[in-house]
Coordinates of C-alpha atoms (C1' of nucleotides) in Angstrom, one line a residue:
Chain A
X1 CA 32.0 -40.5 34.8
X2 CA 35.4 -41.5 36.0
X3 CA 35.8 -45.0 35.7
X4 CA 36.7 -45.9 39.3
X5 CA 40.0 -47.9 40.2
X6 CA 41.4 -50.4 42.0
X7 CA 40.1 -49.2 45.4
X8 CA 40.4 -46.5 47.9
X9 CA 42.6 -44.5 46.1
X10 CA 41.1 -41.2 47.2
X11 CA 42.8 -37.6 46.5
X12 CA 44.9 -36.7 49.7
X13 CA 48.3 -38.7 50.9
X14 CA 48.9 -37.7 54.2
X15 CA 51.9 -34.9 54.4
X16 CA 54.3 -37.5 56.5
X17 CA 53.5 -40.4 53.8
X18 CA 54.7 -37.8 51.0
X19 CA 57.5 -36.9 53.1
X20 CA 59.0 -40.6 53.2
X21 CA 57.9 -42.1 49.2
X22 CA 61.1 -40.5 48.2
X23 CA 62.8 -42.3 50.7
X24 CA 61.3 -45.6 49.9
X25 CA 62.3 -45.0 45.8
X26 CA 65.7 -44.6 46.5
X27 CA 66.0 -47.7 48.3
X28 CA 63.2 -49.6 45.9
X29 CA 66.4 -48.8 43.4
X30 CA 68.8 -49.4 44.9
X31 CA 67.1 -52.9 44.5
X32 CA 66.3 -52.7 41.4
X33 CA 70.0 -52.1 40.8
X34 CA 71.1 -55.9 42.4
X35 CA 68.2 -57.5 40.7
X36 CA 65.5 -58.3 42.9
X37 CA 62.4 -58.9 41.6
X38 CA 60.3 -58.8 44.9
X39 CA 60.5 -57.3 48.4
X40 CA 59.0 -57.8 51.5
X41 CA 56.9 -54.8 53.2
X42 CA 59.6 -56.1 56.2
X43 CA 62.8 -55.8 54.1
X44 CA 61.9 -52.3 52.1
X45 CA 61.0 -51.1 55.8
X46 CA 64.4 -51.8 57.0
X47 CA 66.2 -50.7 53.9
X48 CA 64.3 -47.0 54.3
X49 CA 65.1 -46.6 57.9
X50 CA 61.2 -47.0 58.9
X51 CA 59.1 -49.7 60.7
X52 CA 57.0 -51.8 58.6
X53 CA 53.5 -51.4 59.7
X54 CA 54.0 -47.8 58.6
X55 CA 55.7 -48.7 55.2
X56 CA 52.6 -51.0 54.6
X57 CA 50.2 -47.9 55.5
X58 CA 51.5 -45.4 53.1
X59 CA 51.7 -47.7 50.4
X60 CA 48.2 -48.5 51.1
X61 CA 47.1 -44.6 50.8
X62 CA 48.4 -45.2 47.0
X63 CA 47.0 -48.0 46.2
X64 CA 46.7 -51.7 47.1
X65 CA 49.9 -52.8 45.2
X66 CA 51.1 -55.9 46.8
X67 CA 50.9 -59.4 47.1
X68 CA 50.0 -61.1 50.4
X69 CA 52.3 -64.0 51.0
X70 CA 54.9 -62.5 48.1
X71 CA 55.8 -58.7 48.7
X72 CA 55.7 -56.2 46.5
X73 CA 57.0 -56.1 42.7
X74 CA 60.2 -54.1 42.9
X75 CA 59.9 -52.3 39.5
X76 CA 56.5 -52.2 39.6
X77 CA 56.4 -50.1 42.8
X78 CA 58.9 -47.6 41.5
X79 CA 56.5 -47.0 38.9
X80 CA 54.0 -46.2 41.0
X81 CA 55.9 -44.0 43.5
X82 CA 57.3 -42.2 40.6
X83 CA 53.9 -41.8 38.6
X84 CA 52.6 -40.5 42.5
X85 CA 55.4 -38.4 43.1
X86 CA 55.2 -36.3 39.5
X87 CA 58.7 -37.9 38.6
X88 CA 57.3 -38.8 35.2
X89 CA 57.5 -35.6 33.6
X90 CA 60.3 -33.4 33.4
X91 CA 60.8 -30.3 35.9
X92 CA 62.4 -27.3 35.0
X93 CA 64.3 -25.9 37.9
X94 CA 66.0 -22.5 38.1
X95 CA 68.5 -21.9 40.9
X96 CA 68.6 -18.3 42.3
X97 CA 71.9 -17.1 43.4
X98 CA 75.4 -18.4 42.2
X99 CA 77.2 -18.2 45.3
X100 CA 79.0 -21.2 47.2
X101 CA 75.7 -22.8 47.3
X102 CA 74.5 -22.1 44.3
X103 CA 77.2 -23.6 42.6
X104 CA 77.0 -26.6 44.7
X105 CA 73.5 -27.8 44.0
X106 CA 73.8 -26.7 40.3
X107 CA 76.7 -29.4 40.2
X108 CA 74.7 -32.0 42.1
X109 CA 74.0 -35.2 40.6
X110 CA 71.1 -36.1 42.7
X111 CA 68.6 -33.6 40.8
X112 CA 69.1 -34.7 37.2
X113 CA 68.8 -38.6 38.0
X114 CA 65.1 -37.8 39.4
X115 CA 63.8 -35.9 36.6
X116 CA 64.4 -32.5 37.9
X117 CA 66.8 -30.2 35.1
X118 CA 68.6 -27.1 35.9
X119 CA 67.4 -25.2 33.3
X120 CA 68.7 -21.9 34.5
X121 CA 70.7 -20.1 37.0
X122 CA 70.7 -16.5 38.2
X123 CA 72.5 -13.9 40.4
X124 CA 72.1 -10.1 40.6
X125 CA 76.3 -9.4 40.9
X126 CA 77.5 -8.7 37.3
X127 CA 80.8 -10.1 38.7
X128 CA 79.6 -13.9 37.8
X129 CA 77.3 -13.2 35.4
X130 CA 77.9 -14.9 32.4
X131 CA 79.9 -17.4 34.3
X132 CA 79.3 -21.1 33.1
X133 CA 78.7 -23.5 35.4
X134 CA 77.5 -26.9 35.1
X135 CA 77.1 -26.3 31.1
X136 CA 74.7 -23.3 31.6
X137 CA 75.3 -20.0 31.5
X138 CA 75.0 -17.7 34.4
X139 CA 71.7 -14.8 33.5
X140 CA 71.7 -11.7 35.2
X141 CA 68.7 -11.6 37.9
X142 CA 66.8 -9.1 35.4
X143 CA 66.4 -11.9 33.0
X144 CA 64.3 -13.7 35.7
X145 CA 60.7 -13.1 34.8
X146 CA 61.8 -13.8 30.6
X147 CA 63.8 -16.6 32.2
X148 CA 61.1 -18.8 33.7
X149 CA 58.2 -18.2 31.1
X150 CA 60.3 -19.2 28.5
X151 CA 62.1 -22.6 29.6
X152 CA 59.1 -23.5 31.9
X153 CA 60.4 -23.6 35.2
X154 CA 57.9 -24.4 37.7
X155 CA 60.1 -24.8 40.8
X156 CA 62.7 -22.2 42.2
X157 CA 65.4 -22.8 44.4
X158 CA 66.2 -19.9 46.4
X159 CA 70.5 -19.8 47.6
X160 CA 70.9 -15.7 47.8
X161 CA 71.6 -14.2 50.7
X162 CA 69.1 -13.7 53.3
X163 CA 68.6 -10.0 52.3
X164 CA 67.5 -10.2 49.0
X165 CA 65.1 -13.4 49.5
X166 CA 61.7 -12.3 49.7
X167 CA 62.5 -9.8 47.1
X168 CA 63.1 -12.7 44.7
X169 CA 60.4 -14.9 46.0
X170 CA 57.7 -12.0 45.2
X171 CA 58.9 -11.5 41.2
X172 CA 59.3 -15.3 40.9
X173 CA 55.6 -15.7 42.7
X174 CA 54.4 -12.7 40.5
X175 CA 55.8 -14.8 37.5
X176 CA 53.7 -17.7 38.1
X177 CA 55.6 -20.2 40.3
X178 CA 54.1 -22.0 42.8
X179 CA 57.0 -24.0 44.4
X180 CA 60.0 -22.6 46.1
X181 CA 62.6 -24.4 48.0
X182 CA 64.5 -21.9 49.9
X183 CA 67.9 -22.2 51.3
X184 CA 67.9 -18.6 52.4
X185 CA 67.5 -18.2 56.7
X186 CA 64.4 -16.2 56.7
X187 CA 60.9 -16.4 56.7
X188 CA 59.2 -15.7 53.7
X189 CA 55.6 -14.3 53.1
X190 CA 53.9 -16.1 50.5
X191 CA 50.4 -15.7 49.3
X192 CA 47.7 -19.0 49.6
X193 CA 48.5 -21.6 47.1
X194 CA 52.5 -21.2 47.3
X195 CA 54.4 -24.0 48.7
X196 CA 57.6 -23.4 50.4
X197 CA 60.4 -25.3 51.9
X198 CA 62.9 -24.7 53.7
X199 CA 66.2 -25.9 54.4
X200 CA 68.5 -24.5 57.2
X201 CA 72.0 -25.7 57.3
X202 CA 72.4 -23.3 60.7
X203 CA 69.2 -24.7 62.3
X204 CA 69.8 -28.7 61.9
X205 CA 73.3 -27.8 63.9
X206 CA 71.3 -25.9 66.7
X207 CA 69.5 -29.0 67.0
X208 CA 72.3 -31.0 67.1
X209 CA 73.9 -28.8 69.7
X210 CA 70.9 -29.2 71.8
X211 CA 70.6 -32.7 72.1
X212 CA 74.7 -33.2 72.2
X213 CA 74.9 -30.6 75.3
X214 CA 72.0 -32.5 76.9
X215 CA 74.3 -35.8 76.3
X216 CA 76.9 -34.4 77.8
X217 CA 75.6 -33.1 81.3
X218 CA 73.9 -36.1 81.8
X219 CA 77.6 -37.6 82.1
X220 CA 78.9 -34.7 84.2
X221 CA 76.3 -34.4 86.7
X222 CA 72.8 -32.4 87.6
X223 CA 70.8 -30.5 84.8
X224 CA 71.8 -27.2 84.9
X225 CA 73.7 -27.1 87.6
X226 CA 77.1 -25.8 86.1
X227 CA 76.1 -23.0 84.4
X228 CA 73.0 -21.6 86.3
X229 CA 71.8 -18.4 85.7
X230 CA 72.3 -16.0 88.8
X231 CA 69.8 -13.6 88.0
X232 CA 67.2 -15.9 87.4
X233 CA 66.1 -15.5 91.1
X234 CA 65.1 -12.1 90.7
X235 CA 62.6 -12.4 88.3
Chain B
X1 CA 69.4 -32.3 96.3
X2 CA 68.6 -30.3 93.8
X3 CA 67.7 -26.8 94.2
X4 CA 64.3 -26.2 92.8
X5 CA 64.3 -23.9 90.3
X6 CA 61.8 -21.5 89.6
X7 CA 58.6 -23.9 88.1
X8 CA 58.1 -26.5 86.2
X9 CA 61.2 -26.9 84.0
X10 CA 61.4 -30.7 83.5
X11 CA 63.8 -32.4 82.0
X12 CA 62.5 -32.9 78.3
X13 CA 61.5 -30.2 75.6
X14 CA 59.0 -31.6 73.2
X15 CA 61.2 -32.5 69.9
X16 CA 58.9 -29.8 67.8
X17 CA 59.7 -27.0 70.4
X18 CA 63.2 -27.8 69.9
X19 CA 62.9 -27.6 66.2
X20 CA 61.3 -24.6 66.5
X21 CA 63.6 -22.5 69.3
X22 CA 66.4 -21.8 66.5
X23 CA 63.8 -20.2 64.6
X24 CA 62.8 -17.8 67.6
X25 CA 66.3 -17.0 68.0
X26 CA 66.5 -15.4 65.0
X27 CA 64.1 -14.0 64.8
X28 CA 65.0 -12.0 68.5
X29 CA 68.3 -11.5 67.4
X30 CA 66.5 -9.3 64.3
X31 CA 65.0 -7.3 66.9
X32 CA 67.9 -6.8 69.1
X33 CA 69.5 -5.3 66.4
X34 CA 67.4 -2.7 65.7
X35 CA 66.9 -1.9 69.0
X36 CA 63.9 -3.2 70.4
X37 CA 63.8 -3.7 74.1
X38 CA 60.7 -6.4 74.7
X39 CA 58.2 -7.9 72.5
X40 CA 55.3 -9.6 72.7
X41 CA 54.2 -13.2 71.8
X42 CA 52.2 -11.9 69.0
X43 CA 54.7 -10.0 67.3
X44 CA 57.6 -12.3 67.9
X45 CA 55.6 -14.9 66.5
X46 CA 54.8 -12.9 63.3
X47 CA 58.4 -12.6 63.1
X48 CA 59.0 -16.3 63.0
X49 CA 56.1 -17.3 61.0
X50 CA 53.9 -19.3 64.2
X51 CA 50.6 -18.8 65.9
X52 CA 51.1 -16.8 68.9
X53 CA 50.0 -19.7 71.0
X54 CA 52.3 -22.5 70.3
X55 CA 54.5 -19.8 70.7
X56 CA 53.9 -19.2 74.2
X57 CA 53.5 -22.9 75.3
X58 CA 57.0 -23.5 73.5
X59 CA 58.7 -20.8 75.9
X60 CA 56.5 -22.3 78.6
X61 CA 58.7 -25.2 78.0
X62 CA 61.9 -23.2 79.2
X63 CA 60.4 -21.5 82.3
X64 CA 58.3 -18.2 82.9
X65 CA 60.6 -15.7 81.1
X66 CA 57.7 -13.4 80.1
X67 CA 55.8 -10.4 82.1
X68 CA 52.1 -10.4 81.8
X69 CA 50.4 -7.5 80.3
X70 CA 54.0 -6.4 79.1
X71 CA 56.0 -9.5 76.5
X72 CA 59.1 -10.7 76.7
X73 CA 62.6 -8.9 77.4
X74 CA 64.2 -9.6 74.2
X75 CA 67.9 -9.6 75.5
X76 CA 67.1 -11.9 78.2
X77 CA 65.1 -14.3 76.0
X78 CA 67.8 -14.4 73.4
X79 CA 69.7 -15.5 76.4
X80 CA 67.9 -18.0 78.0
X81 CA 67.1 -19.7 74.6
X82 CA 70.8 -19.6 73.6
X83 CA 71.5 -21.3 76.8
X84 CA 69.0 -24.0 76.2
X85 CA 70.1 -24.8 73.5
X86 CA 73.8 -25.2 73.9
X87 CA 74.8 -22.0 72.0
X88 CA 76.6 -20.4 74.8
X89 CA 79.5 -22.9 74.7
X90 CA 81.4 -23.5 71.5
X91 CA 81.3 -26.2 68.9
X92 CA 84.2 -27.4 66.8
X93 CA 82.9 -29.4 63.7
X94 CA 84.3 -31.1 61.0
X95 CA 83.2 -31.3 57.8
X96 CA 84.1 -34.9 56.0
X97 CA 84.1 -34.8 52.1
X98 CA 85.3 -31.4 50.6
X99 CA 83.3 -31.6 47.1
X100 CA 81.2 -29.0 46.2
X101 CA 78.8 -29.0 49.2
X102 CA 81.7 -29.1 51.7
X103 CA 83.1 -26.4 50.3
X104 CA 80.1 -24.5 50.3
X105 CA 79.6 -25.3 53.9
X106 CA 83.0 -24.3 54.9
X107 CA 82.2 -20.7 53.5
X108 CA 78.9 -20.6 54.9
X109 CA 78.4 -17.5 57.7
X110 CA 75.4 -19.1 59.4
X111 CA 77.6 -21.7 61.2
X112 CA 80.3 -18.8 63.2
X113 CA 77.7 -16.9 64.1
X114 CA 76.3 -18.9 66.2
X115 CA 78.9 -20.6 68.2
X116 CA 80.1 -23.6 65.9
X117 CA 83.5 -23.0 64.2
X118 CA 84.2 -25.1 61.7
X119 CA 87.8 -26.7 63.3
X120 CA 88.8 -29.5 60.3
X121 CA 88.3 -30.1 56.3
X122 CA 89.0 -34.0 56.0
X123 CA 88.7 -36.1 52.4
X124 CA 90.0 -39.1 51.0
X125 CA 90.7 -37.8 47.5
X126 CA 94.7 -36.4 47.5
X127 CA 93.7 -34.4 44.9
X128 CA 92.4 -31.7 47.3
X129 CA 94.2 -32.9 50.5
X130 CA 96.4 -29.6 51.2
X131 CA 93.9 -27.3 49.9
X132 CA 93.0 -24.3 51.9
X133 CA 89.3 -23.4 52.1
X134 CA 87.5 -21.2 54.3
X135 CA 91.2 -20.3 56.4
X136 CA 91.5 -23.9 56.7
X137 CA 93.9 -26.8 55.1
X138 CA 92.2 -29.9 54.3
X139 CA 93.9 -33.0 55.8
X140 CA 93.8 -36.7 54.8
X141 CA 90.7 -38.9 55.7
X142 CA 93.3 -41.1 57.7
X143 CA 93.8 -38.5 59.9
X144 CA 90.0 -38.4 60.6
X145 CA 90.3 -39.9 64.6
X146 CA 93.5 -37.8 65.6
X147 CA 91.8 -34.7 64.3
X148 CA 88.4 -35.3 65.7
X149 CA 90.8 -36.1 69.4
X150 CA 93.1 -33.5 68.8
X151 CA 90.5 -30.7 68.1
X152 CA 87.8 -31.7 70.3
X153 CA 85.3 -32.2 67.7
X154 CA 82.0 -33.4 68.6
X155 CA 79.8 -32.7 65.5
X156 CA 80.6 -34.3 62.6
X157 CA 78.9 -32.8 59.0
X158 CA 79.3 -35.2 56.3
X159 CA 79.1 -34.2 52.4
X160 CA 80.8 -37.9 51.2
X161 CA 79.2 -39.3 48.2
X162 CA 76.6 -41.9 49.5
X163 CA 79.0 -44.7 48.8
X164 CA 81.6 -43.4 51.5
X165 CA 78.8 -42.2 54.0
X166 CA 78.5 -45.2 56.4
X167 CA 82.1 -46.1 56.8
X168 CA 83.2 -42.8 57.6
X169 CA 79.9 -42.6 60.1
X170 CA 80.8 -45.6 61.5
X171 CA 84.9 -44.1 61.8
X172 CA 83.6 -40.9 63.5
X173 CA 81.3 -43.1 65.9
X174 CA 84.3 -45.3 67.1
X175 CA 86.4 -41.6 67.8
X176 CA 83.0 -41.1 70.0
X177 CA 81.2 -38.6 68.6
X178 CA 77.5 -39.1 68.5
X179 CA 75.8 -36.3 66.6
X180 CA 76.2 -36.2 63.3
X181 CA 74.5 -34.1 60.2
X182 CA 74.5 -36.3 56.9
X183 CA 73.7 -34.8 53.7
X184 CA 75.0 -38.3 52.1
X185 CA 71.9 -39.4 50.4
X186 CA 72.0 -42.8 52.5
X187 CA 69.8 -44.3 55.5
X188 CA 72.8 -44.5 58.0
X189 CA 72.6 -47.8 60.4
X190 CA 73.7 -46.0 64.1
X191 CA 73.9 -47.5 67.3
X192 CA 71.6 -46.3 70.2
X193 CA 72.2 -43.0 71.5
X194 CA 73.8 -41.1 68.3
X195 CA 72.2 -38.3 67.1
X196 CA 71.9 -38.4 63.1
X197 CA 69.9 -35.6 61.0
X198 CA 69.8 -35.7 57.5
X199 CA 69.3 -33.3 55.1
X200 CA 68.5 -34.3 51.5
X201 CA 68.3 -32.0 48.6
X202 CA 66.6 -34.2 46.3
X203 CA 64.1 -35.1 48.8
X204 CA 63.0 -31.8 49.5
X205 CA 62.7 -31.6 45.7
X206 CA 60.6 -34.5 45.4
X207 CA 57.8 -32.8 47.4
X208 CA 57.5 -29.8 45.9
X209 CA 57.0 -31.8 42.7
X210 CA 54.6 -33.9 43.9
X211 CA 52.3 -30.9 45.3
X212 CA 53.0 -29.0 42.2
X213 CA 52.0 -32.1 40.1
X214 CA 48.6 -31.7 42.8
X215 CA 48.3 -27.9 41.9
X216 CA 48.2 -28.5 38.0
X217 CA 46.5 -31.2 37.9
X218 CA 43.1 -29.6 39.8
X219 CA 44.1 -27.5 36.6
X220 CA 43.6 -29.1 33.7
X221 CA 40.9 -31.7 34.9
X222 CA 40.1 -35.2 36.7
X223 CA 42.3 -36.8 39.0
X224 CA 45.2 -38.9 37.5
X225 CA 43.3 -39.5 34.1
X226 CA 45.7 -37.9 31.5
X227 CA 48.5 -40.5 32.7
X228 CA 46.7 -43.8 33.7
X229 CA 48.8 -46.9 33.9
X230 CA 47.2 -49.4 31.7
X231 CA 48.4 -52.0 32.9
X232 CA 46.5 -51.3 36.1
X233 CA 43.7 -53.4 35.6
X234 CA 45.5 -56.9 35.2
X235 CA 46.8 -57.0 38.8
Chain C
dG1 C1' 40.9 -79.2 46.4
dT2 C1' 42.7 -78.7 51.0
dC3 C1' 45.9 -77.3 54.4
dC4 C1' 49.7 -74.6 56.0
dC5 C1' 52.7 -70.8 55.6
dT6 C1' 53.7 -66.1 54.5
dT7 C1' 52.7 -61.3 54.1
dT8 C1' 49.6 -57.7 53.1
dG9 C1' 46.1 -54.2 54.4
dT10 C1' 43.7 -52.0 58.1
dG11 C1' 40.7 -51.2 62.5
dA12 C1' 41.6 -49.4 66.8
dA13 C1' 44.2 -47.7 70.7
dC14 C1' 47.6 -44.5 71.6
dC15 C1' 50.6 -40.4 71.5
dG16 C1' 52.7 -36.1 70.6
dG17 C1' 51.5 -31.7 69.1
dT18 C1' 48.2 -27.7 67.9
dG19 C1' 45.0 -24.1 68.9
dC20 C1' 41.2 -22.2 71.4
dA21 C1' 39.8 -19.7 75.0
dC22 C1' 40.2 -18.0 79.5
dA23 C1' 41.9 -17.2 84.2
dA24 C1' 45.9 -15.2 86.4
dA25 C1' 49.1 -11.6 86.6
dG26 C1' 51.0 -7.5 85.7
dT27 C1' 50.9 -2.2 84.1
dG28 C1' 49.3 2.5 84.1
dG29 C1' 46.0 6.2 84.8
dG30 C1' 43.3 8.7 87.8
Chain D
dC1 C1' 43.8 2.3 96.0
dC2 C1' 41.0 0.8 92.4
dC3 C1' 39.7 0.0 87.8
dA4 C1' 40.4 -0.8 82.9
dC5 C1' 43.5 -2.8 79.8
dT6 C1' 47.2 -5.8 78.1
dT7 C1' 49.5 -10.0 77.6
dT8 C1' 51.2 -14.3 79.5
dG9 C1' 50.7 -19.2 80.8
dT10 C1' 47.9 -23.3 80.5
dG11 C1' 43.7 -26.6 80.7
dC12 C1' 41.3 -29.0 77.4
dA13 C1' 39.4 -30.6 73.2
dC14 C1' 41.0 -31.9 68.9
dC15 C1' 43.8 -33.9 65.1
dG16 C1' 47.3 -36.1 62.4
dG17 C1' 50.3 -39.7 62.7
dT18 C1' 52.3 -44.1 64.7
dT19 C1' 52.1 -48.7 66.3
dC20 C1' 50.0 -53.0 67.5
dA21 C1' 47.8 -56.9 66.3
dC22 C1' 45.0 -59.6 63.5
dA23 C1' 41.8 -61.0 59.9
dA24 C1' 41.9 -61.5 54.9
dA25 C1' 44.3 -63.0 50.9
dG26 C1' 47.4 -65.3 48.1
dG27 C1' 51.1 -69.1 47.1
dG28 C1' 52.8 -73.7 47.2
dA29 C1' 53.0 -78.6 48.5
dC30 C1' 50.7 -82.8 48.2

DNA sequence: GTCCCTTTGTGAACCGGTGCACAAAGTGGG
DNA sequence: CCCACTTTGTGCACCGGTTCACAAAGGGAC
């Protein structure tokens, strides 16, 4: 029988709470970093860019780890996030495709510091095979399968072109991984059980386009008035 | 007064439409290329990995662009969602800290194609002031408000390290832009009416790791039993 | 021990978004 | 012209997530 904990601590953090604990980490470090011993649901909120009453609810889906009238125990709550999170252990990441990218996140700091290692990266142009970067060496593409079985990767990053991404997303799924996060700009087909995510430099900026043009004909006059479509009327 | 357009095309697109339109675009411009004249809801939405439905209510959202019992004319709609969301016009953007990431942005395709030209390199460090990247020579931080003025820039991308991140958001704000995409792993403090989205590597890590952590742990046996905090108990 | 102050944890209303399922609208064949 | 077929556009029920607001819980002073 499992010995029961604290509480309510059931199996299942809601997606959005997952999405925002790493958020809450940094900044919990951050403070960690000038000392503090204890924080307020109230201050962390603020620090992490969110509203309290929603700080104090996702903390709650991990357990009931503060003190009412004190806060919460800085260090204490890192551990906790972390231990949630999987940052305990080690991750093996391999990077797929050595281009500008490529090279870019193999150099970033940000990944070692959270226990993620770049323990390989890959490209299919002979050209930059064998290149070293970021004190690995660069492994030809064919090497991928050998590659991830032997150092234990468990999560891919995908930064080859768009063309060759669901190529390399089938023989890394065939090898075993479950966890992809792909840079590429296309939809990939993965079977059940596969978790995918994206990031989409183009996309954010279309976004950003959408909301700045909106901005800007609210200053110059009537929606859509400028640049209205003649041949709409037909249809 | 305002001539009333075809339907109901309100002012306000739901935010997850939004999101989702660059996505759709793509995906048309796909079948553009190889020639297809209309498609239908189901297919396109196949394309962009949706339900067919939310499809449909999203171009709902932009007006009645679609013939019943037929799809939707793909050159049209590629249109008509380009318009919508700004693409038609063209964005200068700058790029503010040219480390490895910048750099990598700079050379990155995705952004001409779709109406944003990258127009300035900025960065404080002299070392790689005078540097041409990407067809471009990168200027001197101090130059940031007379370049965003000169050029007409009104996106800002920021690849800083986090320390530099607010100041130069806080520069680019004064100049009077107000859409900005941070990849500075930082909460930026903005004032009302300035667009921010962030994209954070390490966070997008984080969540693989903690639903891969999910994956093998169904694996190999009871919930968060192998790694209990023993200290648990005396809180 | 009692009272007051602070701050957590959560019930409940609310809100935006999703997906089903179907009526409305259009096409093409005979 | 009419009927059978296709596909859009949308009303409605549902669901996850957000926010408010407050009771419960702990700390510290006296």
């Amino acid at each position: 029988m499992i010995r029961r904990l604290s509480q309510a601590r059931e199996r299942g953090i809601p997606e959005a709470t997952v999405a925002r604990l790493p958020l809450y980490l940094r900044a919990l470090n951050g403070m960690a970093e000038r000392g503090l011993a204890t924080v307020s649901s109230e201050d962390l909120a603020v620090a992490a860019g969110v509203n309290s009453a929603k700080l104090r609810k996702d903390l709650s889906h991990l357990g009931s780890y503060g003190t009412r009238g004190v806060g919460y125990d800085v260090e204490y709550l890192i551990y906790q996030i972390s231990r949630e999170l999987g940052l305990t252990q080690d991750w093996a990441v391999a990077i797929v495709g050595v281009g500008n990218l490529g090279r870019a996140l193999a150099n970033y700091g940000g990944f070692v510091s959270r226990g993620f290692r770049v323990a390989a990266l890959l490209d299919a142009d002979p050209e930059v095979v064998g290149d070293h970067i970021a004190g690995l060496n660069v492994e030809h593409i064919d090497e991928l399968e050998a590659v991830i079985k032997r150092r234990g990767v468990s999560i891919v990053v995908l930064a080859t072109p768009a063309a060759a991404a669901q190529q390399v997303a089938d023989r890394v799924i065939a090898a075993g991984v479950t966890s992809i996060l792909n840079f590429a700009p296309v939809v990939l087909a993965v079977p059940e059980g596969v978790d995918i995510r994206k990031v989409d430099l183009s996309i954010e900026l279309q976004i950003l386009a959408f909301h700045e043009q909106r901005k800007t004909d609210r200053m110059t006059g009537g929606p859509a008035m400028a640049e209205e479509w003649p041949e709409a009327v037909d249809l």
